[in-house]
Structures are given as structure tokens and as C-alpha cells.
Amino acid sequence: MITVFGSINLDLVVSLPRLPAPGETIVGPDHQSFAGGKGANQALAAARAGARVRMIGAVGEDAHAGPALANLEAAGVDLSRVRHLEGTTGLAMIGVAPDGENLIMCASGVNARVAADWLEGELSPETFLVLQRELRAEPIREAVARAREACAFVLLNAAPSGDADLADLVDSVGVVVANEIEAAELGIARGAAPGSSADAFCAALSGPERLSVVTLGPRGVIARLGQNGWRVAAPRIEVVDTTGAGDAFVGALSAALDRGEGVPRALCEGTAAGALACTATGAQTSSPDAGAISALADTLTCERTTAS
Ligand code: RIB
């Protein structure tokens, strides 16, 4: 069973001719609203990939709460621990450029009031706990401590970047997943030289019993566990919107590891899900199901990069 402790947002998405520079206004034709939030996106991705998933987080008592939870509900995610608090549901304003790149501004709303004691009674050695950094640092830190105490397995997704303060938490988790910016941020905080390669940052985040994974966008992923290294090249796809690709990767990787797949297959399934998630607008719309993930993962190769 996967438990996701994280953020739930409503995303307002505008397609733009290009992303704005600071101080600039860029006009797009229209906006669309989608369910989002890194925690919710990852919970949905894991459920669509076939895992049993419980979401722990919060929405407000406002009109955005229902749409923010609709996909999770439809996918059978256990929402009984999602609290409805007085206040506003998290909101993300997202601009998407024609090449699929995005720019995201987020208002936490009630995500800022999610507390680690909501995990009381929810953690056991059977729990696969998935965390991101979109909640406040304090509950994330406490969640990891509680998980350790309960002997639960923890996957920490380092997204979003901007808080190297949590770099020490890496030592307490079983898997850490970061993109290149996040891997550099955490790697430097853990002693790697600024300007190091993604491989070096990946090594700085790994350990004898800790899998580190660095996602490289169109270049695929690299991973390290002790002396073992892997690389998966990304499949060629028509990119529409990269929003939520990292979340789809984390959800599918978690689902694969939770059902006992080895690292190479789990990396291929994560890579397949991340790629497929780029093929439509919206973080959750294009989150693929188990059949699509498996079919694309079968075409990918996970190459060994270091001798064991
Ligand atoms: O990772 C993508 C997500 O980041 C969006 O859904 C948005 O809500 C922000 O949390």
C-alpha cells in the first residue's frame, strides 16, 4: 500500500506563445483548470499504475476542493484521510510554452496546514510512504522521523527545488528522486562541488541502501544504489506539456517498487509514465494506466553504468 503525504492543488493553465521573463506580461488565448499538486499527481499516477493508494493532505472548503479531488476519487485513491479545512485549496498558476516547458507559481492555501500527526496510526513496516517538498519543511521532517520509527519505507521526491535545508533527510529515506536542479541543490548541500555532473550529484545522494534517481527530462534518467548504476534513455514522444511528468515518474516508480519489481524495470516504468504524461495538457489528464506504462516500458532498455 502506498501512502502519499503531500499537496493537493487546483491548476489554472494558460498556453502561451512563450514563457514570460520577470516583469513581463505574455497573453495566451484562454485558460483551463485541472486537478494538480505534486502529492495528488503522484498519488494518481501510482493508482493508475496499479497500486493501492491512500492520500493524506488537505483541501479547503471552497469551490476548488471538489475538482482538485475528482481524478483521485475516480481512480479509487483512499481519500478518507484528506481533511477539508476552512480556507482555500492550494492553487497553481501555470504557463505552458509551445515546446511544453512550463512556469509554475503556487499558493499553498491549506497545504500549509498539513501536519505530520495526521500520520498517527497510518505507518507500519508495510507502508510505502511517498513525500515531496511542497508542504512546509517541518511536517516533512517529522513525517520522515515517524516513518523511520514505524520501519516504513520512504521515497522522497525533492521537488520543488528551493529548500536545501532538507538535504540531511536524504540519509533517512530508501529512495530519493530529483531532477537536475534539485539534485544539484541537495548534492551541493551534501558536499558535492558546484558545477558537478548529474552523475556526481546522483552519487552524492545515493548510499549502500539508498537508491538515488536523477531525472534528466528528454535525456531520460540515471540512478545509483551503492556501487550499482543505471541509465534509461527517454523514448521519443510528441511533447505537449511537461507539467506533472516528474510526478508521473515518481508515481509509476513507486508503484513498481511497491509491487516488488527490481530497480531496472521500475526505472523503465517510471520513464515510460513520465514520457506519456507529456503528451497532453494538464498534470493529471495524461497520467497513463498500467497497460500503457507496461507497453512503453517493454521497449526501453535499462543500461548498467557501473560494475557491482
Ligand atoms: O508538478 C506539477 C505540479 O506542481 C502542478 O500540478 C502544480 O499544482 C504544482 O504543484
PDB file of C-alpha atoms and ligand atoms in Angstrom:
ATOM      1  CA  MET A   1       0.000   0.000   0.000  1.00  0.00           C
ATOM      2  CA  ILE A   2       1.329   3.424  -0.965  1.00  0.00           C
ATOM      3  CA  THR A   3       0.626   6.378   1.307  1.00  0.00           C
ATOM      4  CA  VAL A   4       1.186   9.809  -0.213  1.00  0.00           C
ATOM      5  CA  PHE A   5       1.616  12.626   2.296  1.00  0.00           C
ATOM      6  CA  GLY A   6       1.556  15.787   0.233  1.00  0.00           C
ATOM      7  CA  SER A   7      -0.021  18.716  -1.530  1.00  0.00           C
ATOM      8  CA  ILE A   8      -3.320  18.943  -3.391  1.00  0.00           C
ATOM      9  CA  ASN A   9      -3.891  21.858  -5.777  1.00  0.00           C
ATOM     10  CA  LEU A  10      -6.131  23.131  -8.483  1.00  0.00           C
ATOM     11  CA  ASP A  11      -4.063  24.157 -11.517  1.00  0.00           C
ATOM     12  CA  LEU A  12      -5.034  27.101 -13.741  1.00  0.00           C
ATOM     13  CA  VAL A  13      -3.193  26.572 -17.013  1.00  0.00           C
ATOM     14  CA  VAL A  14      -2.606  29.111 -19.801  1.00  0.00           C
ATOM     15  CA  SER A  15      -0.944  28.152 -23.093  1.00  0.00           C
ATOM     16  CA  LEU A  16       1.439  30.967 -24.036  1.00  0.00           C
ATOM     17  CA  PRO A  17       3.445  31.812 -27.153  1.00  0.00           C
ATOM     18  CA  ARG A  18       6.476  31.819 -24.810  1.00  0.00           C
ATOM     19  CA  LEU A  19       7.137  31.930 -21.069  1.00  0.00           C
ATOM     20  CA  PRO A  20       7.355  35.454 -19.571  1.00  0.00           C
ATOM     21  CA  ALA A  21      10.592  36.968 -18.250  1.00  0.00           C
ATOM     22  CA  PRO A  22      10.428  38.738 -14.842  1.00  0.00           C
ATOM     23  CA  GLY A  23       8.292  41.872 -15.128  1.00  0.00           C
ATOM     24  CA  GLU A  24       6.816  40.836 -18.479  1.00  0.00           C
ATOM     25  CA  THR A  25       3.192  40.145 -19.420  1.00  0.00           C
ATOM     26  CA  ILE A  26       2.524  37.473 -22.043  1.00  0.00           C
ATOM     27  CA  VAL A  27      -1.021  36.916 -23.273  1.00  0.00           C
ATOM     28  CA  GLY A  28      -2.477  33.500 -24.093  1.00  0.00           C
ATOM     29  CA  PRO A  29      -5.848  32.699 -25.657  1.00  0.00           C
ATOM     30  CA  ASP A  30      -7.683  31.043 -22.757  1.00  0.00           C
ATOM     31  CA  HIS A  31      -7.220  29.124 -19.527  1.00  0.00           C
ATOM     32  CA  GLN A  32      -8.152  25.616 -18.426  1.00  0.00           C
ATOM     33  CA  SER A  33      -8.389  24.271 -14.894  1.00  0.00           C
ATOM     34  CA  PHE A  34      -7.065  20.861 -13.905  1.00  0.00           C
ATOM     35  CA  ALA A  35      -6.542  18.893 -10.722  1.00  0.00           C
ATOM     36  CA  GLY A  36      -2.916  19.144  -9.601  1.00  0.00           C
ATOM     37  CA  GLY A  37      -0.472  19.400  -6.714  1.00  0.00           C
ATOM     38  CA  LYS A  38       2.650  17.263  -6.583  1.00  0.00           C
ATOM     39  CA  GLY A  39       1.277  14.988  -3.867  1.00  0.00           C
ATOM     40  CA  ALA A  40      -2.059  14.449  -5.585  1.00  0.00           C
ATOM     41  CA  ASN A  41      -0.421  13.975  -9.001  1.00  0.00           C
ATOM     42  CA  GLN A  42       1.878  11.299  -7.594  1.00  0.00           C
ATOM     43  CA  ALA A  43      -0.990   9.550  -5.784  1.00  0.00           C
ATOM     44  CA  LEU A  44      -2.991   9.462  -9.013  1.00  0.00           C
ATOM     45  CA  ALA A  45      -0.016   8.254 -11.051  1.00  0.00           C
ATOM     46  CA  ALA A  46       0.636   5.405  -8.594  1.00  0.00           C
ATOM     47  CA  ALA A  47      -3.041   4.394  -8.595  1.00  0.00           C
ATOM     48  CA  ARG A  48      -3.253   4.475 -12.407  1.00  0.00           C
ATOM     49  CA  ALA A  49      -0.095   2.351 -12.451  1.00  0.00           C
ATOM     50  CA  GLY A  50      -1.973  -0.277 -10.439  1.00  0.00           C
ATOM     51  CA  ALA A  51      -1.054   0.430  -6.794  1.00  0.00           C
ATOM     52  CA  ARG A  52      -3.422   0.709  -3.840  1.00  0.00           C
ATOM     53  CA  VAL A  53      -3.008   4.309  -2.690  1.00  0.00           C
ATOM     54  CA  ARG A  54      -4.020   6.400   0.293  1.00  0.00           C
ATOM     55  CA  MET A  55      -3.724  10.197   0.161  1.00  0.00           C
ATOM     56  CA  ILE A  56      -3.083  12.259   3.283  1.00  0.00           C
ATOM     57  CA  GLY A  57      -3.385  16.008   2.807  1.00  0.00           C
ATOM     58  CA  ALA A  58      -5.877  18.846   2.823  1.00  0.00           C
ATOM     59  CA  VAL A  59      -8.254  20.823   0.649  1.00  0.00           C
ATOM     60  CA  GLY A  60     -10.159  23.968   1.553  1.00  0.00           C
ATOM     61  CA  GLU A  61     -13.868  24.416   1.997  1.00  0.00           C
ATOM     62  CA  ASP A  62     -14.163  26.166  -1.359  1.00  0.00           C
ATOM     63  CA  ALA A  63     -15.263  25.515  -4.942  1.00  0.00           C
ATOM     64  CA  HIS A  64     -11.792  24.234  -5.935  1.00  0.00           C
ATOM     65  CA  ALA A  65     -11.801  21.309  -3.492  1.00  0.00           C
ATOM     66  CA  GLY A  66     -14.137  19.018  -5.498  1.00  0.00           C
ATOM     67  CA  PRO A  67     -12.352  19.416  -8.856  1.00  0.00           C
ATOM     68  CA  ALA A  68      -8.965  19.030  -7.130  1.00  0.00           C
ATOM     69  CA  LEU A  69     -10.005  15.610  -5.773  1.00  0.00           C
ATOM     70  CA  ALA A  70     -12.140  14.338  -8.666  1.00  0.00           C
ATOM     71  CA  ASN A  71      -9.478  12.308 -10.510  1.00  0.00           C
ATOM     72  CA  LEU A  72      -8.200  10.737  -7.292  1.00  0.00           C
ATOM     73  CA  GLU A  73     -11.717   9.687  -6.399  1.00  0.00           C
ATOM     74  CA  ALA A  74     -12.331   8.243  -9.874  1.00  0.00           C
ATOM     75  CA  ALA A  75      -9.074   6.270  -9.668  1.00  0.00           C
ATOM     76  CA  GLY A  76     -10.075   4.714  -6.334  1.00  0.00           C
ATOM     77  CA  VAL A  77      -7.489   6.510  -4.185  1.00  0.00           C
ATOM     78  CA  ASP A  78      -8.458   6.326  -0.500  1.00  0.00           C
ATOM     79  CA  LEU A  79      -9.336   9.924   0.381  1.00  0.00           C
ATOM     80  CA  SER A  80     -10.683   9.223   3.870  1.00  0.00           C
ATOM     81  CA  ARG A  81      -7.613  10.941   5.415  1.00  0.00           C
ATOM     82  CA  VAL A  82      -7.887  14.086   3.286  1.00  0.00           C
ATOM     83  CA  ARG A  83      -9.091  16.860   5.576  1.00  0.00           C
ATOM     84  CA  HIS A  84     -11.426  19.624   4.474  1.00  0.00           C
ATOM     85  CA  LEU A  85     -10.227  22.739   6.295  1.00  0.00           C
ATOM     86  CA  GLU A  86     -11.635  26.216   6.474  1.00  0.00           C
ATOM     87  CA  GLY A  87      -9.562  28.202   3.963  1.00  0.00           C
ATOM     88  CA  THR A  88      -8.565  27.894   0.336  1.00  0.00           C
ATOM     89  CA  THR A  89      -7.466  24.830  -1.642  1.00  0.00           C
ATOM     90  CA  GLY A  90      -3.901  25.102  -2.952  1.00  0.00           C
ATOM     91  CA  LEU A  91      -3.766  26.894  -6.293  1.00  0.00           C
ATOM     92  CA  ALA A  92      -1.119  26.730  -9.015  1.00  0.00           C
ATOM     93  CA  MET A  93      -0.935  29.194 -11.890  1.00  0.00           C
ATOM     94  CA  ILE A  94       0.856  27.556 -14.800  1.00  0.00           C
ATOM     95  CA  GLY A  95       2.042  28.964 -18.111  1.00  0.00           C
ATOM     96  CA  VAL A  96       2.912  26.432 -20.813  1.00  0.00           C
ATOM     97  CA  ALA A  97       5.084  27.308 -23.839  1.00  0.00           C
ATOM     98  CA  PRO A  98       4.699  25.688 -27.301  1.00  0.00           C
ATOM     99  CA  ASP A  99       7.660  23.356 -26.578  1.00  0.00           C
ATOM    100  CA  GLY A 100       5.845  22.057 -23.481  1.00  0.00           C
ATOM    101  CA  GLU A 101       8.077  23.883 -20.954  1.00  0.00           C
ATOM    102  CA  ASN A 102       6.241  25.451 -18.048  1.00  0.00           C
ATOM    103  CA  LEU A 103       6.440  28.117 -15.382  1.00  0.00           C
ATOM    104  CA  ILE A 104       4.558  27.458 -12.137  1.00  0.00           C
ATOM    105  CA  MET A 105       3.520  29.815  -9.347  1.00  0.00           C
ATOM    106  CA  CYS A 106       1.875  28.175  -6.378  1.00  0.00           C
ATOM    107  CA  ALA A 107      -0.297  29.435  -3.500  1.00  0.00           C
ATOM    108  CA  SER A 108      -0.190  26.845  -0.695  1.00  0.00           C
ATOM    109  CA  GLY A 109      -3.604  27.566   0.827  1.00  0.00           C
ATOM    110  CA  VAL A 110      -4.459  24.834   3.328  1.00  0.00           C
ATOM    111  CA  ASN A 111      -1.487  22.705   2.175  1.00  0.00           C
ATOM    112  CA  ALA A 112       0.457  24.931   4.590  1.00  0.00           C
ATOM    113  CA  ARG A 113      -1.593  23.488   7.467  1.00  0.00           C
ATOM    114  CA  VAL A 114      -0.980  19.806   6.780  1.00  0.00           C
ATOM    115  CA  ALA A 115       0.547  18.326   9.948  1.00  0.00           C
ATOM    116  CA  ALA A 116       2.648  15.207  10.499  1.00  0.00           C
ATOM    117  CA  ASP A 117       0.475  13.992  13.366  1.00  0.00           C
ATOM    118  CA  TRP A 118      -2.140  13.184  10.688  1.00  0.00           C
ATOM    119  CA  LEU A 119       0.110  10.162  10.046  1.00  0.00           C
ATOM    120  CA  GLU A 120      -0.592   8.819  13.531  1.00  0.00           C
ATOM    121  CA  GLY A 121      -1.647   5.159  13.186  1.00  0.00           C
ATOM    122  CA  GLU A 122      -1.064   5.206   9.385  1.00  0.00           C
ATOM    123  CA  LEU A 123       2.536   3.943   9.262  1.00  0.00           C
ATOM    124  CA  SER A 124       3.786   0.359   9.563  1.00  0.00           C
ATOM    125  CA  PRO A 125       6.583  -1.760   8.026  1.00  0.00           C
ATOM    126  CA  GLU A 126       4.171  -2.441   5.124  1.00  0.00           C
ATOM    127  CA  THR A 127       3.826   1.273   4.294  1.00  0.00           C
ATOM    128  CA  PHE A 128       5.491   2.741   1.210  1.00  0.00           C
ATOM    129  CA  LEU A 129       5.432   6.444   2.112  1.00  0.00           C
ATOM    130  CA  VAL A 130       5.815   8.981  -0.707  1.00  0.00           C
ATOM    131  CA  LEU A 131       6.781  12.567   0.187  1.00  0.00           C
ATOM    132  CA  GLN A 132       7.593  15.688  -1.816  1.00  0.00           C
ATOM    133  CA  ARG A 133       8.735  19.156  -0.676  1.00  0.00           C
ATOM    134  CA  GLU A 134       5.542  21.065  -1.493  1.00  0.00           C
ATOM    135  CA  LEU A 135       4.383  21.029   2.143  1.00  0.00           C
ATOM    136  CA  ARG A 136       6.159  23.018   4.863  1.00  0.00           C
ATOM    137  CA  ALA A 137       9.575  21.657   5.858  1.00  0.00           C
ATOM    138  CA  GLU A 138       8.588  20.873   9.437  1.00  0.00           C
ATOM    139  CA  PRO A 139       5.838  18.278   8.718  1.00  0.00           C
ATOM    140  CA  ILE A 140       8.020  16.670   6.045  1.00  0.00           C
ATOM    141  CA  ARG A 141      10.877  16.318   8.520  1.00  0.00           C
ATOM    142  CA  GLU A 142       8.538  14.932  11.173  1.00  0.00           C
ATOM    143  CA  ALA A 143       6.898  12.555   8.684  1.00  0.00           C
ATOM    144  CA  VAL A 144      10.304  11.046   7.860  1.00  0.00           C
ATOM    145  CA  ALA A 145      11.071  10.661  11.584  1.00  0.00           C
ATOM    146  CA  ARG A 146       7.716   8.954  12.180  1.00  0.00           C
ATOM    147  CA  ALA A 147       8.240   6.680   9.199  1.00  0.00           C
ATOM    148  CA  ARG A 148      11.659   5.634  10.492  1.00  0.00           C
ATOM    149  CA  GLU A 149      10.187   4.852  13.882  1.00  0.00           C
ATOM    150  CA  ALA A 150       7.462   2.718  12.248  1.00  0.00           C
ATOM    151  CA  CYS A 151      10.025   0.999   9.926  1.00  0.00           C
ATOM    152  CA  ALA A 152       8.053   2.259   6.910  1.00  0.00           C
ATOM    153  CA  PHE A 153       9.803   2.581   3.530  1.00  0.00           C
ATOM    154  CA  VAL A 154      10.183   6.208   2.367  1.00  0.00           C
ATOM    155  CA  LEU A 155      10.556   7.687  -1.104  1.00  0.00           C
ATOM    156  CA  LEU A 156      11.396  11.396  -1.010  1.00  0.00           C
ATOM    157  CA  ASN A 157      10.833  13.386  -4.169  1.00  0.00           C
ATOM    158  CA  ALA A 158      12.997  16.518  -3.904  1.00  0.00           C
ATOM    159  CA  ALA A 159      10.524  18.663  -5.884  1.00  0.00           C
ATOM    160  CA  PRO A 160      10.118  21.559  -5.822  1.00  0.00           C
ATOM    161  CA  SER A 161      13.630  22.991  -5.511  1.00  0.00           C
ATOM    162  CA  GLY A 162      14.415  25.957  -3.287  1.00  0.00           C
ATOM    163  CA  ASP A 163      14.969  24.437   0.153  1.00  0.00           C
ATOM    164  CA  ALA A 164      18.382  22.833   0.582  1.00  0.00           C
ATOM    165  CA  ASP A 165      17.529  22.798   4.274  1.00  0.00           C
ATOM    166  CA  LEU A 166      16.041  19.308   3.908  1.00  0.00           C
ATOM    167  CA  ALA A 167      19.219  17.832   2.373  1.00  0.00           C
ATOM    168  CA  ASP A 168      20.043  15.855   5.536  1.00  0.00           C
ATOM    169  CA  LEU A 169      16.718  13.976   5.234  1.00  0.00           C
ATOM    170  CA  VAL A 170      18.163  12.076   2.296  1.00  0.00           C
ATOM    171  CA  ASP A 171      20.081   9.932   4.809  1.00  0.00           C
ATOM    172  CA  SER A 172      16.811   8.695   6.297  1.00  0.00           C
ATOM    173  CA  VAL A 173      14.994   7.545   3.147  1.00  0.00           C
ATOM    174  CA  GLY A 174      15.130   4.464   0.902  1.00  0.00           C
ATOM    175  CA  VAL A 175      14.734   6.292  -2.411  1.00  0.00           C
ATOM    176  CA  VAL A 176      15.364   9.903  -3.381  1.00  0.00           C
ATOM    177  CA  VAL A 177      14.165  11.238  -6.743  1.00  0.00           C
ATOM    178  CA  ALA A 178      15.337  14.636  -8.010  1.00  0.00           C
ATOM    179  CA  ASN A 179      15.542  16.492 -11.292  1.00  0.00           C
ATOM    180  CA  GLU A 180      18.869  18.052 -12.281  1.00  0.00           C
ATOM    181  CA  ILE A 181      18.246  21.343 -10.426  1.00  0.00           C
ATOM    182  CA  GLU A 182      17.076  19.612  -7.261  1.00  0.00           C
ATOM    183  CA  ALA A 183      19.922  17.071  -7.409  1.00  0.00           C
ATOM    184  CA  ALA A 184      22.474  19.898  -7.658  1.00  0.00           C
ATOM    185  CA  GLU A 185      20.841  21.781  -4.793  1.00  0.00           C
ATOM    186  CA  LEU A 186      20.824  18.744  -2.480  1.00  0.00           C
ATOM    187  CA  GLY A 187      24.146  17.383  -3.753  1.00  0.00           C
ATOM    188  CA  ILE A 188      25.968  20.667  -3.067  1.00  0.00           C
ATOM    189  CA  ALA A 189      24.395  20.846   0.404  1.00  0.00           C
ATOM    190  CA  ARG A 190      25.814  17.334   0.970  1.00  0.00           C
ATOM    191  CA  GLY A 191      29.344  18.290  -0.074  1.00  0.00           C
ATOM    192  CA  ALA A 192      29.423  17.805  -3.874  1.00  0.00           C
ATOM    193  CA  ALA A 193      31.280  20.501  -5.807  1.00  0.00           C
ATOM    194  CA  PRO A 194      29.091  23.134  -7.534  1.00  0.00           C
ATOM    195  CA  GLY A 195      29.070  22.516 -11.271  1.00  0.00           C
ATOM    196  CA  SER A 196      29.488  18.741 -10.873  1.00  0.00           C
ATOM    197  CA  SER A 197      27.906  16.388 -13.409  1.00  0.00           C
ATOM    198  CA  ALA A 198      24.444  14.899 -12.885  1.00  0.00           C
ATOM    199  CA  ASP A 199      26.217  11.558 -12.303  1.00  0.00           C
ATOM    200  CA  ALA A 200      28.267  13.096  -9.494  1.00  0.00           C
ATOM    201  CA  PHE A 201      25.193  14.646  -7.879  1.00  0.00           C
ATOM    202  CA  CYS A 202      23.368  11.320  -8.229  1.00  0.00           C
ATOM    203  CA  ALA A 203      26.288   9.625  -6.458  1.00  0.00           C
ATOM    204  CA  ALA A 204      26.224  12.270  -3.711  1.00  0.00           C
ATOM    205  CA  LEU A 205      22.576  11.400  -2.995  1.00  0.00           C
ATOM    206  CA  SER A 206      22.953   7.614  -3.063  1.00  0.00           C
ATOM    207  CA  GLY A 207      24.101   5.209  -0.369  1.00  0.00           C
ATOM    208  CA  PRO A 208      24.703   1.493   0.108  1.00  0.00           C
ATOM    209  CA  GLU A 209      20.992   1.031   0.825  1.00  0.00           C
ATOM    210  CA  ARG A 210      19.589   4.166  -0.765  1.00  0.00           C
ATOM    211  CA  LEU A 211      18.560   4.415  -4.399  1.00  0.00           C
ATOM    212  CA  SER A 212      19.077   7.878  -5.863  1.00  0.00           C
ATOM    213  CA  VAL A 213      17.400   8.744  -9.137  1.00  0.00           C
ATOM    214  CA  VAL A 214      18.022  11.889 -11.194  1.00  0.00           C
ATOM    215  CA  THR A 215      15.542  12.645 -13.960  1.00  0.00           C
ATOM    216  CA  LEU A 216      17.071  14.363 -16.995  1.00  0.00           C
ATOM    217  CA  GLY A 217      13.941  15.315 -18.977  1.00  0.00           C
ATOM    218  CA  PRO A 218      14.334  14.337 -22.646  1.00  0.00           C
ATOM    219  CA  ARG A 219      17.656  12.612 -21.825  1.00  0.00           C
ATOM    220  CA  GLY A 220      15.972  10.040 -19.581  1.00  0.00           C
ATOM    221  CA  VAL A 221      17.094   9.082 -16.059  1.00  0.00           C
ATOM    222  CA  ILE A 222      20.174   7.939 -14.192  1.00  0.00           C
ATOM    223  CA  ALA A 223      20.188   6.073 -10.904  1.00  0.00           C
ATOM    224  CA  ARG A 224      22.620   4.794  -8.333  1.00  0.00           C
ATOM    225  CA  LEU A 225      22.458   2.339  -5.437  1.00  0.00           C
ATOM    226  CA  GLY A 226      25.803   1.803  -3.753  1.00  0.00           C
ATOM    227  CA  GLN A 227      28.230   0.722  -6.496  1.00  0.00           C
ATOM    228  CA  ASN A 228      25.401  -0.076  -8.944  1.00  0.00           C
ATOM    229  CA  GLY A 229      24.469   2.465 -11.592  1.00  0.00           C
ATOM    230  CA  TRP A 230      21.780   2.529 -14.286  1.00  0.00           C
ATOM    231  CA  ARG A 231      20.713   4.728 -17.166  1.00  0.00           C
ATOM    232  CA  VAL A 232      17.451   4.687 -19.153  1.00  0.00           C
ATOM    233  CA  ALA A 233      17.146   6.795 -22.318  1.00  0.00           C
ATOM    234  CA  ALA A 234      13.787   8.540 -22.709  1.00  0.00           C
ATOM    235  CA  PRO A 235      11.545   7.411 -25.577  1.00  0.00           C
ATOM    236  CA  ARG A 236      10.805   9.875 -28.373  1.00  0.00           C
ATOM    237  CA  ILE A 237       7.417  11.482 -27.862  1.00  0.00           C
ATOM    238  CA  GLU A 238       5.441  14.486 -29.077  1.00  0.00           C
ATOM    239  CA  VAL A 239       5.715  16.888 -26.116  1.00  0.00           C
ATOM    240  CA  VAL A 240       2.602  18.976 -25.421  1.00  0.00           C
ATOM    241  CA  ASP A 241       3.005  19.857 -21.737  1.00  0.00           C
ATOM    242  CA  THR A 242       5.732  18.704 -19.348  1.00  0.00           C
ATOM    243  CA  THR A 243       3.692  19.663 -16.238  1.00  0.00           C
ATOM    244  CA  GLY A 244       3.416  16.654 -13.951  1.00  0.00           C
ATOM    245  CA  ALA A 245       5.908  14.491 -15.892  1.00  0.00           C
ATOM    246  CA  GLY A 246       8.113  14.204 -12.816  1.00  0.00           C
ATOM    247  CA  ASP A 247       5.078  13.311 -10.710  1.00  0.00           C
ATOM    248  CA  ALA A 248       4.034  10.587 -13.170  1.00  0.00           C
ATOM    249  CA  PHE A 249       7.584   9.233 -12.985  1.00  0.00           C
ATOM    250  CA  VAL A 250       7.516   9.165  -9.163  1.00  0.00           C
ATOM    251  CA  GLY A 251       4.049   7.574  -9.033  1.00  0.00           C
ATOM    252  CA  ALA A 252       4.877   4.807 -11.510  1.00  0.00           C
ATOM    253  CA  LEU A 253       8.315   4.170  -9.976  1.00  0.00           C
ATOM    254  CA  SER A 254       6.718   3.880  -6.525  1.00  0.00           C
ATOM    255  CA  ALA A 255       4.016   1.521  -7.798  1.00  0.00           C
ATOM    256  CA  ALA A 256       6.621  -0.720  -9.445  1.00  0.00           C
ATOM    257  CA  LEU A 257       8.922  -0.824  -6.410  1.00  0.00           C
ATOM    258  CA  ASP A 258       5.957  -1.376  -4.075  1.00  0.00           C
ATOM    259  CA  ARG A 259       4.902  -4.483  -6.028  1.00  0.00           C
ATOM    260  CA  GLY A 260       8.440  -5.828  -5.865  1.00  0.00           C
ATOM    261  CA  GLU A 261       9.894  -5.012  -9.288  1.00  0.00           C
ATOM    262  CA  GLY A 262      13.680  -4.693  -9.464  1.00  0.00           C
ATOM    263  CA  VAL A 263      15.300  -1.302  -9.972  1.00  0.00           C
ATOM    264  CA  PRO A 264      15.831  -1.645 -13.776  1.00  0.00           C
ATOM    265  CA  ARG A 265      12.172  -2.450 -14.518  1.00  0.00           C
ATOM    266  CA  ALA A 266      10.950   0.190 -12.054  1.00  0.00           C
ATOM    267  CA  LEU A 267      13.135   2.812 -13.759  1.00  0.00           C
ATOM    268  CA  CYS A 268      11.773   1.797 -17.182  1.00  0.00           C
ATOM    269  CA  GLU A 269       8.167   2.027 -15.948  1.00  0.00           C
ATOM    270  CA  GLY A 270       8.821   5.420 -14.336  1.00  0.00           C
ATOM    271  CA  THR A 271      10.473   6.688 -17.521  1.00  0.00           C
ATOM    272  CA  ALA A 272       7.582   5.423 -19.654  1.00  0.00           C
ATOM    273  CA  ALA A 273       4.995   7.075 -17.395  1.00  0.00           C
ATOM    274  CA  GLY A 274       6.922  10.376 -17.341  1.00  0.00           C
ATOM    275  CA  ALA A 275       7.123  10.420 -21.128  1.00  0.00           C
ATOM    276  CA  LEU A 276       3.448   9.560 -21.648  1.00  0.00           C
ATOM    277  CA  ALA A 277       2.462  12.284 -19.166  1.00  0.00           C
ATOM    278  CA  CYS A 278       3.933  14.910 -21.521  1.00  0.00           C
ATOM    279  CA  THR A 279       1.530  14.084 -24.350  1.00  0.00           C
ATOM    280  CA  ALA A 280      -1.464  16.189 -23.198  1.00  0.00           C
ATOM    281  CA  THR A 281      -2.119  19.417 -21.330  1.00  0.00           C
ATOM    282  CA  GLY A 282      -2.605  19.125 -17.569  1.00  0.00           C
ATOM    283  CA  ALA A 283      -0.633  17.361 -14.857  1.00  0.00           C
ATOM    284  CA  GLN A 284      -3.143  14.547 -14.303  1.00  0.00           C
ATOM    285  CA  THR A 285      -5.027  14.322 -17.621  1.00  0.00           C
ATOM    286  CA  SER A 286      -2.295  12.331 -19.319  1.00  0.00           C
ATOM    287  CA  SER A 287      -1.193  10.243 -16.331  1.00  0.00           C
ATOM    288  CA  PRO A 288      -1.045   6.797 -18.015  1.00  0.00           C
ATOM    289  CA  ASP A 289      -2.579   3.500 -16.897  1.00  0.00           C
ATOM    290  CA  ALA A 290      -0.698   0.277 -16.162  1.00  0.00           C
ATOM    291  CA  GLY A 291      -1.212  -1.137 -19.668  1.00  0.00           C
ATOM    292  CA  ALA A 292       0.216   1.910 -21.430  1.00  0.00           C
ATOM    293  CA  ILE A 293       3.127   2.138 -18.989  1.00  0.00           C
ATOM    294  CA  SER A 294       3.978  -1.525 -19.390  1.00  0.00           C
ATOM    295  CA  ALA A 295       3.765  -1.460 -23.206  1.00  0.00           C
ATOM    296  CA  LEU A 296       6.137   1.516 -23.468  1.00  0.00           C
ATOM    297  CA  ALA A 297       8.450   0.243 -20.693  1.00  0.00           C
ATOM    298  CA  ASP A 298       8.873  -3.016 -22.638  1.00  0.00           C
ATOM    299  CA  THR A 299      10.518  -1.014 -25.439  1.00  0.00           C
ATOM    300  CA  LEU A 300      13.057   0.700 -23.135  1.00  0.00           C
ATOM    301  CA  THR A 301      16.480  -0.534 -22.126  1.00  0.00           C
ATOM    302  CA  CYS A 302      17.993  -0.043 -18.701  1.00  0.00           C
ATOM    303  CA  GLU A 303      21.740   0.043 -19.146  1.00  0.00           C
ATOM    304  CA  ARG A 304      24.205  -0.739 -16.310  1.00  0.00           C
ATOM    305  CA  THR A 305      26.649   2.115 -15.845  1.00  0.00           C
ATOM    306  CA  THR A 306      28.904   0.828 -13.072  1.00  0.00           C
ATOM    307  CA  ALA A 307      30.134  -2.608 -12.061  1.00  0.00           C
ATOM    308  CA  SER A 308      28.713  -4.057  -8.897  1.00  0.00           C
TER     309      SER A 308
HETATM  310  O1  RIB B   1       4.459  19.007 -10.560  1.00  0.00           O
HETATM  311  C1  RIB B   1       3.399  19.702 -11.161  1.00  0.00           C
HETATM  312  C2  RIB B   1       2.552  20.347 -10.102  1.00  0.00           C
HETATM  313  O2  RIB B   1       3.285  21.361  -9.466  1.00  0.00           O
HETATM  314  C3  RIB B   1       1.313  21.018 -10.623  1.00  0.00           C
HETATM  315  O3  RIB B   1       0.213  20.155 -10.694  1.00  0.00           O
HETATM  316  C4  RIB B   1       1.107  22.171  -9.648  1.00  0.00           C
HETATM  317  O4  RIB B   1      -0.020  22.041  -8.852  1.00  0.00           O
HETATM  318  C5  RIB B   1       2.373  22.206  -8.807  1.00  0.00           C
HETATM  319  O5  RIB B   1       2.181  21.657  -7.586  1.00  0.00           O
END
